[in-house]
Coordinates of C-alpha atoms in Angstrom, one line a residue:
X1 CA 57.5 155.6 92.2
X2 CA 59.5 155.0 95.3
X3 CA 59.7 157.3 97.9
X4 CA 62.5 158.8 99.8
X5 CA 63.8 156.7 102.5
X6 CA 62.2 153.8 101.1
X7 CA 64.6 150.6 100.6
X8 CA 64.3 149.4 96.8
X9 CA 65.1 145.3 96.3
X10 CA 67.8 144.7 94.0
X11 CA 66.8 144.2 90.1
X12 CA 69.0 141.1 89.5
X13 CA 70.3 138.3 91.7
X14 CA 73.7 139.1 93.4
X15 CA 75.7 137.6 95.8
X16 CA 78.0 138.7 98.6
X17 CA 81.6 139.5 97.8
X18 CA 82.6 137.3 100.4
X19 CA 81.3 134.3 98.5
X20 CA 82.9 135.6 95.9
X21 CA 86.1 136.2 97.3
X22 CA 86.2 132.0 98.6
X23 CA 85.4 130.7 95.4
X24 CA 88.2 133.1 94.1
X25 CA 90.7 131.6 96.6
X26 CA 89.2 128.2 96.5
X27 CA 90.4 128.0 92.8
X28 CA 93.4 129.8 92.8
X29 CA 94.0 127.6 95.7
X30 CA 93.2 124.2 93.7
X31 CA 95.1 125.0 90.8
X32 CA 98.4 126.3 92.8
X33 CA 98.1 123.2 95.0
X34 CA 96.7 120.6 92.1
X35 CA 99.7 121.4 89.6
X36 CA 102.8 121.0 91.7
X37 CA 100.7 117.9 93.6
X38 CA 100.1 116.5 90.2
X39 CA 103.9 116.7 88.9
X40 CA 105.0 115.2 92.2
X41 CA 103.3 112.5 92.4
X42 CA 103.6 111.6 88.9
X43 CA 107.3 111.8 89.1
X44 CA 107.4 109.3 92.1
X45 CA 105.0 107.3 90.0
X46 CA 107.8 107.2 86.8
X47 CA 110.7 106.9 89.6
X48 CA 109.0 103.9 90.9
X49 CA 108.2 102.8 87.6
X50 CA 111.6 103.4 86.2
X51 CA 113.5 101.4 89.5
X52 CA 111.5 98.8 88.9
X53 CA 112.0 98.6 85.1
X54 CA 116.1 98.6 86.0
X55 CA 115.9 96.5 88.7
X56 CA 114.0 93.6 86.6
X57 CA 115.9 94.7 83.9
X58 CA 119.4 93.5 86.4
X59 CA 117.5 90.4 87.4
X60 CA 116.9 89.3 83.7
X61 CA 120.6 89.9 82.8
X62 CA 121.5 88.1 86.5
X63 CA 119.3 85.6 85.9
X64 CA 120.6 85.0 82.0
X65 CA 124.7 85.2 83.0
X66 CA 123.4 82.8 86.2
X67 CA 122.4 80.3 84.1
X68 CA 124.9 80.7 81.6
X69 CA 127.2 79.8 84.9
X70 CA 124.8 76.8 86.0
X71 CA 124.8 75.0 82.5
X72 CA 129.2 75.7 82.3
X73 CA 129.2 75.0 85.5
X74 CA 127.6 71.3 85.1
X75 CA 129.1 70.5 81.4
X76 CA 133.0 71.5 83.2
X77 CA 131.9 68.5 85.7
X78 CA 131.1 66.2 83.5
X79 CA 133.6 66.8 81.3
X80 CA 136.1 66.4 84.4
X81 CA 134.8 62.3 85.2
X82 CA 134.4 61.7 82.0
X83 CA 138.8 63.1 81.5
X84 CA 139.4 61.5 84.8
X85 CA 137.9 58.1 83.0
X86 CA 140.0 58.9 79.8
X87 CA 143.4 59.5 82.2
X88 CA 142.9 56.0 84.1
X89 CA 142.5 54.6 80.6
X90 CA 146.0 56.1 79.2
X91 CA 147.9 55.1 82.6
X92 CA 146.8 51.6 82.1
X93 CA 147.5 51.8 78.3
X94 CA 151.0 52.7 79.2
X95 CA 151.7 50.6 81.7
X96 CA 150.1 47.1 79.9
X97 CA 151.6 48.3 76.5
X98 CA 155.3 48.6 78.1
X99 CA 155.8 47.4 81.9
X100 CA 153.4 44.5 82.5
X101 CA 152.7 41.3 81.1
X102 CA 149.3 41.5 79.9
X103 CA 149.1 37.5 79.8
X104 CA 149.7 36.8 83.8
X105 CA 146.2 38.3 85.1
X106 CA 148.4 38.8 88.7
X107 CA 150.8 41.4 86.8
X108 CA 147.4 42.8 85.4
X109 CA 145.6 43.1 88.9
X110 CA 148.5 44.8 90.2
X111 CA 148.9 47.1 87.7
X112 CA 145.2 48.6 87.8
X113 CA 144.8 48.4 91.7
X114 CA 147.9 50.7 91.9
X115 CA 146.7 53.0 88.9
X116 CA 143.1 53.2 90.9
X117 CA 144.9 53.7 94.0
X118 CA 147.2 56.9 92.7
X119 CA 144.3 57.9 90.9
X120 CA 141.6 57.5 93.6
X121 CA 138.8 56.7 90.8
X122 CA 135.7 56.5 92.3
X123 CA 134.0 54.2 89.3
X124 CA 135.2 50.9 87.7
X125 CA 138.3 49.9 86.6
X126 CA 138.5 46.6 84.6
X127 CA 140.5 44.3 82.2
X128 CA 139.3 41.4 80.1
X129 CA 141.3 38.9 78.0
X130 CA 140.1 36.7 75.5
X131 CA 142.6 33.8 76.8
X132 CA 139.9 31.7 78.3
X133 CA 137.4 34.5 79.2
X134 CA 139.9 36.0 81.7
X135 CA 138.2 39.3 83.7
X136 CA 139.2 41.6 86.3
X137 CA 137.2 44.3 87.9
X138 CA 138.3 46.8 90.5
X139 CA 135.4 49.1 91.6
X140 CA 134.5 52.1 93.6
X141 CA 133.5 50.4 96.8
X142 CA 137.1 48.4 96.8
X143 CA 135.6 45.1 95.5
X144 CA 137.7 42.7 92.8
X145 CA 135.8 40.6 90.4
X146 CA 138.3 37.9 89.3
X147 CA 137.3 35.4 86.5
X148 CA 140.0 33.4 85.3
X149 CA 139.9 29.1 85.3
X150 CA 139.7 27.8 89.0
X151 CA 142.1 25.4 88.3
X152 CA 145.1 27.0 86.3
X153 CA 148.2 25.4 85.3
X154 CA 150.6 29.2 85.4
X155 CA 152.4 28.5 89.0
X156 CA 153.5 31.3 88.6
X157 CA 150.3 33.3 88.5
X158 CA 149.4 34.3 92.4
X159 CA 145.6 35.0 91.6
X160 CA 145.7 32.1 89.5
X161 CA 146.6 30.0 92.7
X162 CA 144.2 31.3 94.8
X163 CA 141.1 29.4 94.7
X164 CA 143.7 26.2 95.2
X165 CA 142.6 25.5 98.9
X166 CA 138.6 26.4 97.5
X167 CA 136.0 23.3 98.7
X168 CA 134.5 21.6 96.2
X169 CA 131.4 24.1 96.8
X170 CA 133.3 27.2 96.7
X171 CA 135.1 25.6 93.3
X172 CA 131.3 25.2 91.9
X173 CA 130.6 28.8 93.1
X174 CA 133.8 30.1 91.0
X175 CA 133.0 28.4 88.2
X176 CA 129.3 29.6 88.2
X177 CA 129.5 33.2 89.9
X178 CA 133.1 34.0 89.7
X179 CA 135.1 35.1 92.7
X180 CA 134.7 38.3 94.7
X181 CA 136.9 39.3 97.2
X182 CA 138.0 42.9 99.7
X183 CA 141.2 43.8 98.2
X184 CA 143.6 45.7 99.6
X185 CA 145.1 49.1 97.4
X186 CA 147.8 49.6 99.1
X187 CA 149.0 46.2 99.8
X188 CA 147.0 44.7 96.9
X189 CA 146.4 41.6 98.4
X190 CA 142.8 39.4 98.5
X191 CA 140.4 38.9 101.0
X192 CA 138.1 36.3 102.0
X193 CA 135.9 34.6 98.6
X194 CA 132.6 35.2 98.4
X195 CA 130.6 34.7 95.4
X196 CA 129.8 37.3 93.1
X197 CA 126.4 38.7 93.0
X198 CA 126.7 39.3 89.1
X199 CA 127.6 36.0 88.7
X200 CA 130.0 35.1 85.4
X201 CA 130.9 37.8 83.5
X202 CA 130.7 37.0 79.4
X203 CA 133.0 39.0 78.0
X204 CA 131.5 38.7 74.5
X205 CA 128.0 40.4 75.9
X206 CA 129.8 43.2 77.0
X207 CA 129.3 46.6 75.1
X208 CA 133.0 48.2 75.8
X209 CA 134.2 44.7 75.1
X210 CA 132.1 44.2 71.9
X211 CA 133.5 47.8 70.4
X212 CA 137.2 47.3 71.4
X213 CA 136.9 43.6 69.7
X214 CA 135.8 45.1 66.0
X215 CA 138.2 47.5 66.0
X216 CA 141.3 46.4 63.5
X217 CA 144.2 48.6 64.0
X218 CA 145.6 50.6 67.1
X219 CA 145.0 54.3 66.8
X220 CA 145.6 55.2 70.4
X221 CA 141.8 56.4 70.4
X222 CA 139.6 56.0 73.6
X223 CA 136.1 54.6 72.6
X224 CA 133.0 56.1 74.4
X225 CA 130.0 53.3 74.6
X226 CA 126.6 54.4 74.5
X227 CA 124.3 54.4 77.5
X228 CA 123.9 51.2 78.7
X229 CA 123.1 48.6 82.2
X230 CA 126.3 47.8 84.7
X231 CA 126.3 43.9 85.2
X232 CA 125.5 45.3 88.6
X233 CA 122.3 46.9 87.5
X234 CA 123.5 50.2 87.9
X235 CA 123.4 52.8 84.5
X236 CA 126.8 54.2 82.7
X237 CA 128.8 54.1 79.6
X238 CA 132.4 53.2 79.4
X239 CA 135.5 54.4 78.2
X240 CA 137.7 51.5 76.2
X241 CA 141.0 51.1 75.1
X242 CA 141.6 47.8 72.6
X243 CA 145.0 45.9 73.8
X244 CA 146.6 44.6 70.5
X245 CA 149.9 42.1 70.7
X246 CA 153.0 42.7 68.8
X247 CA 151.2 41.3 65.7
X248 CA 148.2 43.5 66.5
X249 CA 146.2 40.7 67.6
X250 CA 143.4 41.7 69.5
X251 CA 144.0 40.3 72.9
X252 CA 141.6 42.4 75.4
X253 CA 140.6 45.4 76.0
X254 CA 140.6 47.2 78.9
X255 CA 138.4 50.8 80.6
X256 CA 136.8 52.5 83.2
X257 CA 133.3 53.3 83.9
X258 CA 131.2 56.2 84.5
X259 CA 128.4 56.1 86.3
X260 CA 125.3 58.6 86.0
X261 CA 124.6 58.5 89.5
X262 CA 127.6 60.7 89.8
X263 CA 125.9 63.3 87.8
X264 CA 122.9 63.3 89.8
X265 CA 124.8 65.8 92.4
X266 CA 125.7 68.2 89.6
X267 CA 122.1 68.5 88.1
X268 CA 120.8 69.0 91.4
X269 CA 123.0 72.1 92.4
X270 CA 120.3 74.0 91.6
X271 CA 120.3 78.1 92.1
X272 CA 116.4 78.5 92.7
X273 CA 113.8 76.2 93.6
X274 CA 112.4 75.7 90.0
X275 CA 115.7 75.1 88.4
X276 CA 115.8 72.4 85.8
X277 CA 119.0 70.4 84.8
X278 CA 118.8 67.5 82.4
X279 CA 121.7 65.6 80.6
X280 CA 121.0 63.3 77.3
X281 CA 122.9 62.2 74.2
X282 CA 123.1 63.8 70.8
X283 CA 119.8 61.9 69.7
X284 CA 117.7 62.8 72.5
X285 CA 118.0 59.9 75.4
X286 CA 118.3 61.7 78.5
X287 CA 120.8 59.9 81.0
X288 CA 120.1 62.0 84.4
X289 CA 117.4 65.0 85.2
X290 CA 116.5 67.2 88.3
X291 CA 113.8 65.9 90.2
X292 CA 111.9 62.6 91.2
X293 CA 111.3 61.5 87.4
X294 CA 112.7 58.3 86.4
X295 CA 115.2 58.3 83.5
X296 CA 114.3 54.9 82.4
X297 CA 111.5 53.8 80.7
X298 CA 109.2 50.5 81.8
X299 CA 111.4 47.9 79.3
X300 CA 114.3 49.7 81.3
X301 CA 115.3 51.4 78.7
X302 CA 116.5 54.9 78.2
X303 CA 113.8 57.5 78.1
X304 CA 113.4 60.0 75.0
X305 CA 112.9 63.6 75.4
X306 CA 109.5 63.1 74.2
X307 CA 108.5 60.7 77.0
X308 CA 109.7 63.0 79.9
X309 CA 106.5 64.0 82.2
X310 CA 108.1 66.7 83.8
X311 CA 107.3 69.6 82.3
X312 CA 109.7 72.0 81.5
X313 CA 112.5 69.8 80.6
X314 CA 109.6 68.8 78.2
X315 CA 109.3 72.0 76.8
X316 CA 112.8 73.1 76.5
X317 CA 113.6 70.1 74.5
X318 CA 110.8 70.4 72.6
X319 CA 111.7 73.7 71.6
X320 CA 115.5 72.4 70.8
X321 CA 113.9 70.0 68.9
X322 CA 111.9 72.0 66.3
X323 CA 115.3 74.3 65.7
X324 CA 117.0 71.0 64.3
X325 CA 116.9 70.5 60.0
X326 CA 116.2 67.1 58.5
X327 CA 118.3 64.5 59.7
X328 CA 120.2 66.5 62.3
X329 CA 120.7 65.7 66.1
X330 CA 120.6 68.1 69.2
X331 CA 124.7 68.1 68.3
X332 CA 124.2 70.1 65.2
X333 CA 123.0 72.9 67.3
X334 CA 125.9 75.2 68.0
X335 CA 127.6 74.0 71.5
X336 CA 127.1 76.8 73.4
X337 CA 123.3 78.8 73.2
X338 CA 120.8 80.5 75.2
X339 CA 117.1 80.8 74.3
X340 CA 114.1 82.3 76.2
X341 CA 110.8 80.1 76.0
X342 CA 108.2 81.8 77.4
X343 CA 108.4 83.1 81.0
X344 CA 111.7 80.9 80.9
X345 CA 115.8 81.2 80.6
X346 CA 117.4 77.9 79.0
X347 CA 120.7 77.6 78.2
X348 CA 122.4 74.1 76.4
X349 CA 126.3 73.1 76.2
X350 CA 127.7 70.4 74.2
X351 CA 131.0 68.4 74.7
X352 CA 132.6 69.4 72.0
X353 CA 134.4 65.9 72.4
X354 CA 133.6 62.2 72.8
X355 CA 131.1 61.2 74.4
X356 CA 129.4 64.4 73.1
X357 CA 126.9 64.9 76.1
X358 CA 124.6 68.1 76.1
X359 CA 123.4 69.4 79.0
X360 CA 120.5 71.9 79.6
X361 CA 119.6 73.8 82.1
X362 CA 117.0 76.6 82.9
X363 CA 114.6 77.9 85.4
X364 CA 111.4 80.7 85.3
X365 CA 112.0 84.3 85.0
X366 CA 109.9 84.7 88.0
X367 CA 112.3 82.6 90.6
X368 CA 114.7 85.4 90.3
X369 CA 112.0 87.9 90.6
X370 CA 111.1 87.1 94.1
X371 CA 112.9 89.9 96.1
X372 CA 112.0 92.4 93.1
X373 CA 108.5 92.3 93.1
X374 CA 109.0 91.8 97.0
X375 CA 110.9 95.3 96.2
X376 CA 107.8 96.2 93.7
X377 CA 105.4 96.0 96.3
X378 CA 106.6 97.9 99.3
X379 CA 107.5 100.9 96.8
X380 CA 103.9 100.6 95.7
X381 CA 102.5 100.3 99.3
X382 CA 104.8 103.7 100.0
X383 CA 103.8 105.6 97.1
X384 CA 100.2 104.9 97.9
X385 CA 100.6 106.0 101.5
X386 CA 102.9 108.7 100.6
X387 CA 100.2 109.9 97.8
X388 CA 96.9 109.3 100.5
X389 CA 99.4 111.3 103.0
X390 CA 100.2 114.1 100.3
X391 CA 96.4 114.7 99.5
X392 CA 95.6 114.8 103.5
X393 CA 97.8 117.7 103.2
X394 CA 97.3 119.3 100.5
X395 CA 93.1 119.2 101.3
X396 CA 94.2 120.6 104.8
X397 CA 96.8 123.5 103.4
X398 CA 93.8 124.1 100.8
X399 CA 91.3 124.5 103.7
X400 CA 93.9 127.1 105.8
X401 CA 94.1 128.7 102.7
X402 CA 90.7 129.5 102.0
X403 CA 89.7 130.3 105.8
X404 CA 92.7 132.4 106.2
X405 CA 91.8 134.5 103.0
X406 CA 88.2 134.5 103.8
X407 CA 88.6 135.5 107.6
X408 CA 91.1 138.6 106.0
X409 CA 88.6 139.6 103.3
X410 CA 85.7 139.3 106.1
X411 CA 87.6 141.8 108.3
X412 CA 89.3 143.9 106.1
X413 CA 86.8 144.7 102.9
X414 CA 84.0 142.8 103.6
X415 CA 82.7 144.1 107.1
X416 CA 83.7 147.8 106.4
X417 CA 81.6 147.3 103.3
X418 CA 78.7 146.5 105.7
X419 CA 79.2 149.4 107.9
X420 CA 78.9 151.5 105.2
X421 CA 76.2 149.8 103.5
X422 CA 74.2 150.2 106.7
X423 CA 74.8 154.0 106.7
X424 CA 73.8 154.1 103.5
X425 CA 70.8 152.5 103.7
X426 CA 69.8 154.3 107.1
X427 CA 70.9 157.4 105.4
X428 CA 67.9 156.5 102.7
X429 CA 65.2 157.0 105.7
X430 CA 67.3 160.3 106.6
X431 CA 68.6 158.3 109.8
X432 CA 72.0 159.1 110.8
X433 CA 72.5 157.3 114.1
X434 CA 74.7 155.1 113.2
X435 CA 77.4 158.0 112.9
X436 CA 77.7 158.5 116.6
X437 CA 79.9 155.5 117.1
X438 CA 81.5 157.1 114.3
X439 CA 84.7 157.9 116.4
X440 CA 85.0 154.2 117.9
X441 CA 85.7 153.2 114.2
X442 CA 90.0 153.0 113.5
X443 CA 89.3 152.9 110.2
X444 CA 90.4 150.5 107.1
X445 CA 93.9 148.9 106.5
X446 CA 93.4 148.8 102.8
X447 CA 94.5 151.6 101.2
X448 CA 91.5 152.0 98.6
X449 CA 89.0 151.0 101.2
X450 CA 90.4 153.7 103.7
X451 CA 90.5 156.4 100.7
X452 CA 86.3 155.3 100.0
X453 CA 85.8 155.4 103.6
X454 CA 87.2 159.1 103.9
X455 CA 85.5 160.2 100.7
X456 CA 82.5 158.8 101.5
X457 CA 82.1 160.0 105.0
X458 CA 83.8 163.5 104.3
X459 CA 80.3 163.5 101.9
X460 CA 78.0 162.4 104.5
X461 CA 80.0 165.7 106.6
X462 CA 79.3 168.0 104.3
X463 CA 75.5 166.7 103.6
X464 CA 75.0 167.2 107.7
X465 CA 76.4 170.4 107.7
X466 CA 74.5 171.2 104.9
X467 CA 71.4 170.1 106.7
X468 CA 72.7 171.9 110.0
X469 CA 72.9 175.4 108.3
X470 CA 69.1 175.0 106.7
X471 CA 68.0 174.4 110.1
X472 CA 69.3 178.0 111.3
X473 CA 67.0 179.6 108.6
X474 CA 64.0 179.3 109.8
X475 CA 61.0 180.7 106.8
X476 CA 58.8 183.0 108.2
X477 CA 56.0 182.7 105.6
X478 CA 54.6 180.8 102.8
X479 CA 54.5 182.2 99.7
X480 CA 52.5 181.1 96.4
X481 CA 55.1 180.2 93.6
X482 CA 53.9 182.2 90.7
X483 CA 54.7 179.6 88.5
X484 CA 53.5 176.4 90.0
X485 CA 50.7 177.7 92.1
X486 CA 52.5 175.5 95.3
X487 CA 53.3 176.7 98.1
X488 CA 57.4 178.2 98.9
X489 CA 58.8 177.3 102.3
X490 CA 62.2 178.5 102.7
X491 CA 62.4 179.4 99.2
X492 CA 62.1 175.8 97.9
X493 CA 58.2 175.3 96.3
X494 CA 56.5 171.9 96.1
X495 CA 53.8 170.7 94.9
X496 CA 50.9 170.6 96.6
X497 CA 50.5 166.7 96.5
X498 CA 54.0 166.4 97.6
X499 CA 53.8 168.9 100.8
X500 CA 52.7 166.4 103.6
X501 CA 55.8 164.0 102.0
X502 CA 58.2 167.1 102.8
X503 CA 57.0 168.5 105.3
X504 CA 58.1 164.8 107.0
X505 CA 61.0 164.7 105.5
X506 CA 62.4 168.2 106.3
X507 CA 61.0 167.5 110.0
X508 CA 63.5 164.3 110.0
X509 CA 66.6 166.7 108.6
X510 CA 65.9 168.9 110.7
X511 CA 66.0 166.4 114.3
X512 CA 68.7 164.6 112.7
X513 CA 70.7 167.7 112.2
X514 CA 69.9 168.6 115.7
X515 CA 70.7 165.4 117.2
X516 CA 74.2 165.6 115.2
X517 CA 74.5 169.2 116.1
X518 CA 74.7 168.0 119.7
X519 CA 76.8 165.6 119.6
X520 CA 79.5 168.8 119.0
X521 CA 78.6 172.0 119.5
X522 CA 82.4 173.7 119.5
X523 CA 82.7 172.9 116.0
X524 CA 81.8 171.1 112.8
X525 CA 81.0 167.2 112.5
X526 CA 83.9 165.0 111.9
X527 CA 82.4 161.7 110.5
X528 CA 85.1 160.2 108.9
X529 CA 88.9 159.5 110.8
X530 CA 91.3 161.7 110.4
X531 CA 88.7 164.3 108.4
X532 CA 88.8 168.0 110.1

C-alpha cells in the first residue's frame, strides 16, 4: 500500500503531450504540404510532357510538308531542263521545217546558233544529216563540232568552204577527228580549227540518231533516249525530233541534250544534313544521287537501285520496290506519295510525262528534332531544378511549421501543464511551496487551460484554508474511540498502527498552513489569478 506523499510510477508507458503534439503537426503538416506539392509537380510534369508531345508532333508535320516541298521542289526543276530541251527542239523544228534549207549545213549552223543564243541553252544543241554523214554540234561551253566532207563541191555552202585554205595535215585531221572551232553567237562566225577531241562522229552509233532513223511517219512527237554516254564522256539522254522531206524521207534528225550533271545541284539542296535525293528511271537505274557515291557501275554502266552502297537511298528504294505487283515498274506507283520507313520521311514524284523520271527524297525524323529535344532537355533540366528547389522548400516550410507549433504548444499547454503537475505532485508530500510564486504567474492564454488553472487552484484555496482553520482548533485531549479502541485527536480516531503516520502528516499541514498563513495574514489565500 502506498503512503501519503509518496510518488506512485505510472502503470503503462506514456509519453509527453509535446511529442504528441509534433507528430500531430508533423503529419498534418506532410499531408497539407505533400498533396498540393504532389499535384504541382505532376502537372508541370504532364505540361512538359504535353509541349513536348505538340512540339514533335509540329516537327513531324514540318518535317512531312518539308519534304513534300524538297521532292516538288526538285521534280519542278527537272521538269524545267528537261521543257527547256523540248522548246529548243520545237524552235528548231519550226524553223528547219519552214525557213531554212535543211540541205546547206551553213543555213543549218545558223539556224541553231541563233535559236541557242535567244534561248541561252546551257547543254547541246546538234543536227545530223544522212547526206554524207553531215553533223553539227553547238554546246554549252560555245564550241562547234562540224563534220561535213573537207573538200565539198556546194560554193555556196560557207562552212563547207572553210577548211579550203586547211594544210594537208589539218585536211588529214578533219577527215579523222572532224573540225572544232570557238564560234561566235552573236556574229556566228568560226574561229581558229583545232581538232576535235571526240574525234568523228558516226551518226549511225548515235542513240537519238538511231530512234529518230526507225521512226516512219511525222507525228510532231519529241523522243526521250534512255540514259546513256556523251561522245564527250559526259552522262545524259537526249531529246529528238526526226526531220522528214516533202516525201517523208527521213533526212536527219535533230535535238538537244541534257546532262545529269545539271541535276547534281538540285539533289544536293538539301534541308538538313542527312537529307537524301536520288533521281532514276521507271525500272530502277538511278541517273544522279546526294552524296560521294558513284552512279555508275565498274563496266560504266548505270547503277541499279540494288547496287547503291549508301544506305538509305538503299532502303527507300527497297521499300518502293516491294509495293510494286508482278511486272510493274516504280512508274506504276501513283506519281505523287509519301511513306515513313522507320525513323524516316520519304516522299517520290513521277513526271507524269516523257522522260518519266522519279525522284525521291527523304531524310531521318531525328534531323528535324534537333532544336526539340534541344527544347526537351532544358525543360527537363528546369523541372528537375524547379522540383529539387520546390522540395527544399517545402522540407524547410514543413520544418517552420512543426517548430512554430511545437514552440506554441510548449508555452501555452505544455509548460502550464508542468507547473501544475509539479504542485500536484509536491502537493502529494503535503508540500505547498511552490504556491508562493503563485502571484508571479499571468496565467494561461488558452481558454480551457485558464478555466483548469482557476478550478484547479481555487481547489488547492479551499484545501489550505481548510487546513488553516484545523490548525486554530487545537485538541486538548485524547480520547479512546469506543468503537475502534484508537485513540481521537481532534475528533478524528486512527488506528493505532497508523498514529506515528498521522501524527507526521498533520505536523506537515499544520507548518504548511502556517507558512501559507504568513504569506497573508489580512485575509484569505488567493492561489489562483484573478480568484478572491
Amino acid at each position: 500500500m502506498t503512503g501519503i506523499g509518496e510518488e506512485s510510477a505510472p502503470t503503462r508507458k506514456t509519453i509527453r503531450i509535446l511529442l504528441v503534439v509534433g507528430i500531430q503537426i508533423f503529419v498534418v503538416s506532410c499531408v497539407i504540404i505533400s498533396i498540393p506539392l504532389v499535384l504541382t509537380l505532376n502537372a508541370l510534369l504532364q505540361c512538359n510532357g504535353l509541349s513536348s508531345a505538340m512540339s514533335t508532333s509540329m516537327v513531324e508535320d514540318l518535317a512531312f510538308r518539308s519534304q513534300i516541298n524538297q521532292v516538288s521542289t526538285v521534280s519542278i526543276l527537272i521538269k524545267k531542263i528537261t521543257s527547256s530541251a523540248e522548246s529548243i527542239i520545237r524552235a528548231t523544228d519550226l524553223a528547219l521545217e519552214n525557213y531554212v534549207n535543211s540541205s546547206n549545213p551553213e543555213a543549218v549552223f545558223e539556224a541553231l546558233g541563233r535559236i541557242k543564243y535567244s534561248h541561252q541553252y546551257p547543254n547541246s544543241v546538234f543536227y545530223g544529216s544522212v547526206s554524207e554523214n553531215e553533223f553539227i554540234v553547238l554546246t554549252s561551253d560555245e564550241q562547234v563540232y562540224i563534220q561535213i566532207p573537207v573538200a565539198s563541191p556546194d560554193s555556196s555552202c560557207h562552212i563547207c568552204q572553210y577548211a579550203a585554205n586547211y594544210t594537208q595535215a589539218e585536211k588529214d585531221m578533219a577527215t579523222n577527228h572532224g573540225s572544232l572551232a570557238k564560234v561566235d553567237l552573236v556574229s556566228l562566225k568560226l574561229g581558229p580549227f583545232a581538232p576535235s577531241s571526240s574525234g568523228q562522229i558516226s551518226l549511225q552509233t548515235r542513240p537519238w540518231y538511231k530512234e529518230c532513223q526507225a521512226i516512219i511517219s511525222d507525228d510532231q512527237t519529241i523522243y526521250w533516249t534512255e540514259p546513256y554516254r556523251f561522245s564527250d564522256g559526259s552522262l545524259g539522254m537526249t531529246a529528238a525530233r526526226p526531220l522528214f522531206d516533202q516525201n517523208l524521207n527521213f533526212v536527219g534528225a535533230y535535238g538537244a541534250d541534257v546532262c545529269f550533271d545539271d541535276f547534281q545541284p538540285l539533289i544536293q539542296l538539301n534541308q538538313t544534313i542527312n537529307t537524301f535525293t536520288y533521281i532514276m528511271t521507271r525500272d530502277g537505274r538511278i541517273l544522279a544521287m546526294s552524296g560521294n557515291e558513284s552512279t555508275l557501275t565498274k563496266p560504266g554502266g548505270f547503277k541499279s537501285w540494288m547496287d547503291v552502297q549508301t544506305p538509305r537511298i538503299y532502303q527507300s528504294a527497297q521499300y518502293l520496290h516491294n509495293q510494286l505487283g508482278k511486272g510493274q515498274d516504280f512508274y506504276s506507283l501513283p506519281p505523287l506519295m509519301s511513306y515513313r520507313l522507320g525513323d524516316m520521311y520519304f516522299h517520290m514524284a513521277t513526271m507524269t510525262v516523257s522522260p518519266y523520271l522519279i525522284v525521291i527524297s527523304g531524310s531521318p525524323i531525328s534531323d528535324y528534332m534537333v532544336q526539340i529535344d534541344a527544347v526537351d532537355t532544358v525543360l527537363s533540366n528546369n523541372f528537375y531544378t524547379g522540383r529539387t528547389n520546390v522540395i527544399a522548400i517545402a522540407i524547410a516550410l514543413l520544418i517552420m511549421m512543426v517548430a512554430l507549433a511545437v514552440a506554441l504548444s510548449y508555452y501555452a499547454i505544455t509548460r502550464p501543464l508542468a507547473s501544475i503537475c509539479k504542485i500536484i505532485r509536491e502537493g502529494m508530500g503535503f508540500d505547498f511551496r511552490a504556491f508562493k510564486d503563485i502571484d508571479q504567474y499571468k496565467g494561461n492564454y488558452v481558454t480551457e487551460l485558464a478555466f483548469m488553472e482557476e478550478t484547479f487552484y481555487g481547489m488547492i484555496e479551499k484545501f489550505a484554508e481548510a487546513i488553516k482553520n484545523n490548525k486554530d482548533k487545537k485538541p486538548t485531549s485524547a480520547t479512546m474511540n469506543p468503537c475502534t479502541g484508537a485513540p481521537s485527536i481532534g475528533g478524528a480516531s486512527f488506528a493505532t498502527s497508523q498514529t506515528p503516520r498521522l501524527h507526521d502528516s498533520e505536523m506537515k499541514l499544520s507548518n504548511m498552513a502556517s507558512d501559507l498563513a504568513t504569506e497573508d495574514e489580512s485575509g484569505p489565500i488567493s492561489l489562483a489569478p484573478g480568484i478572491p
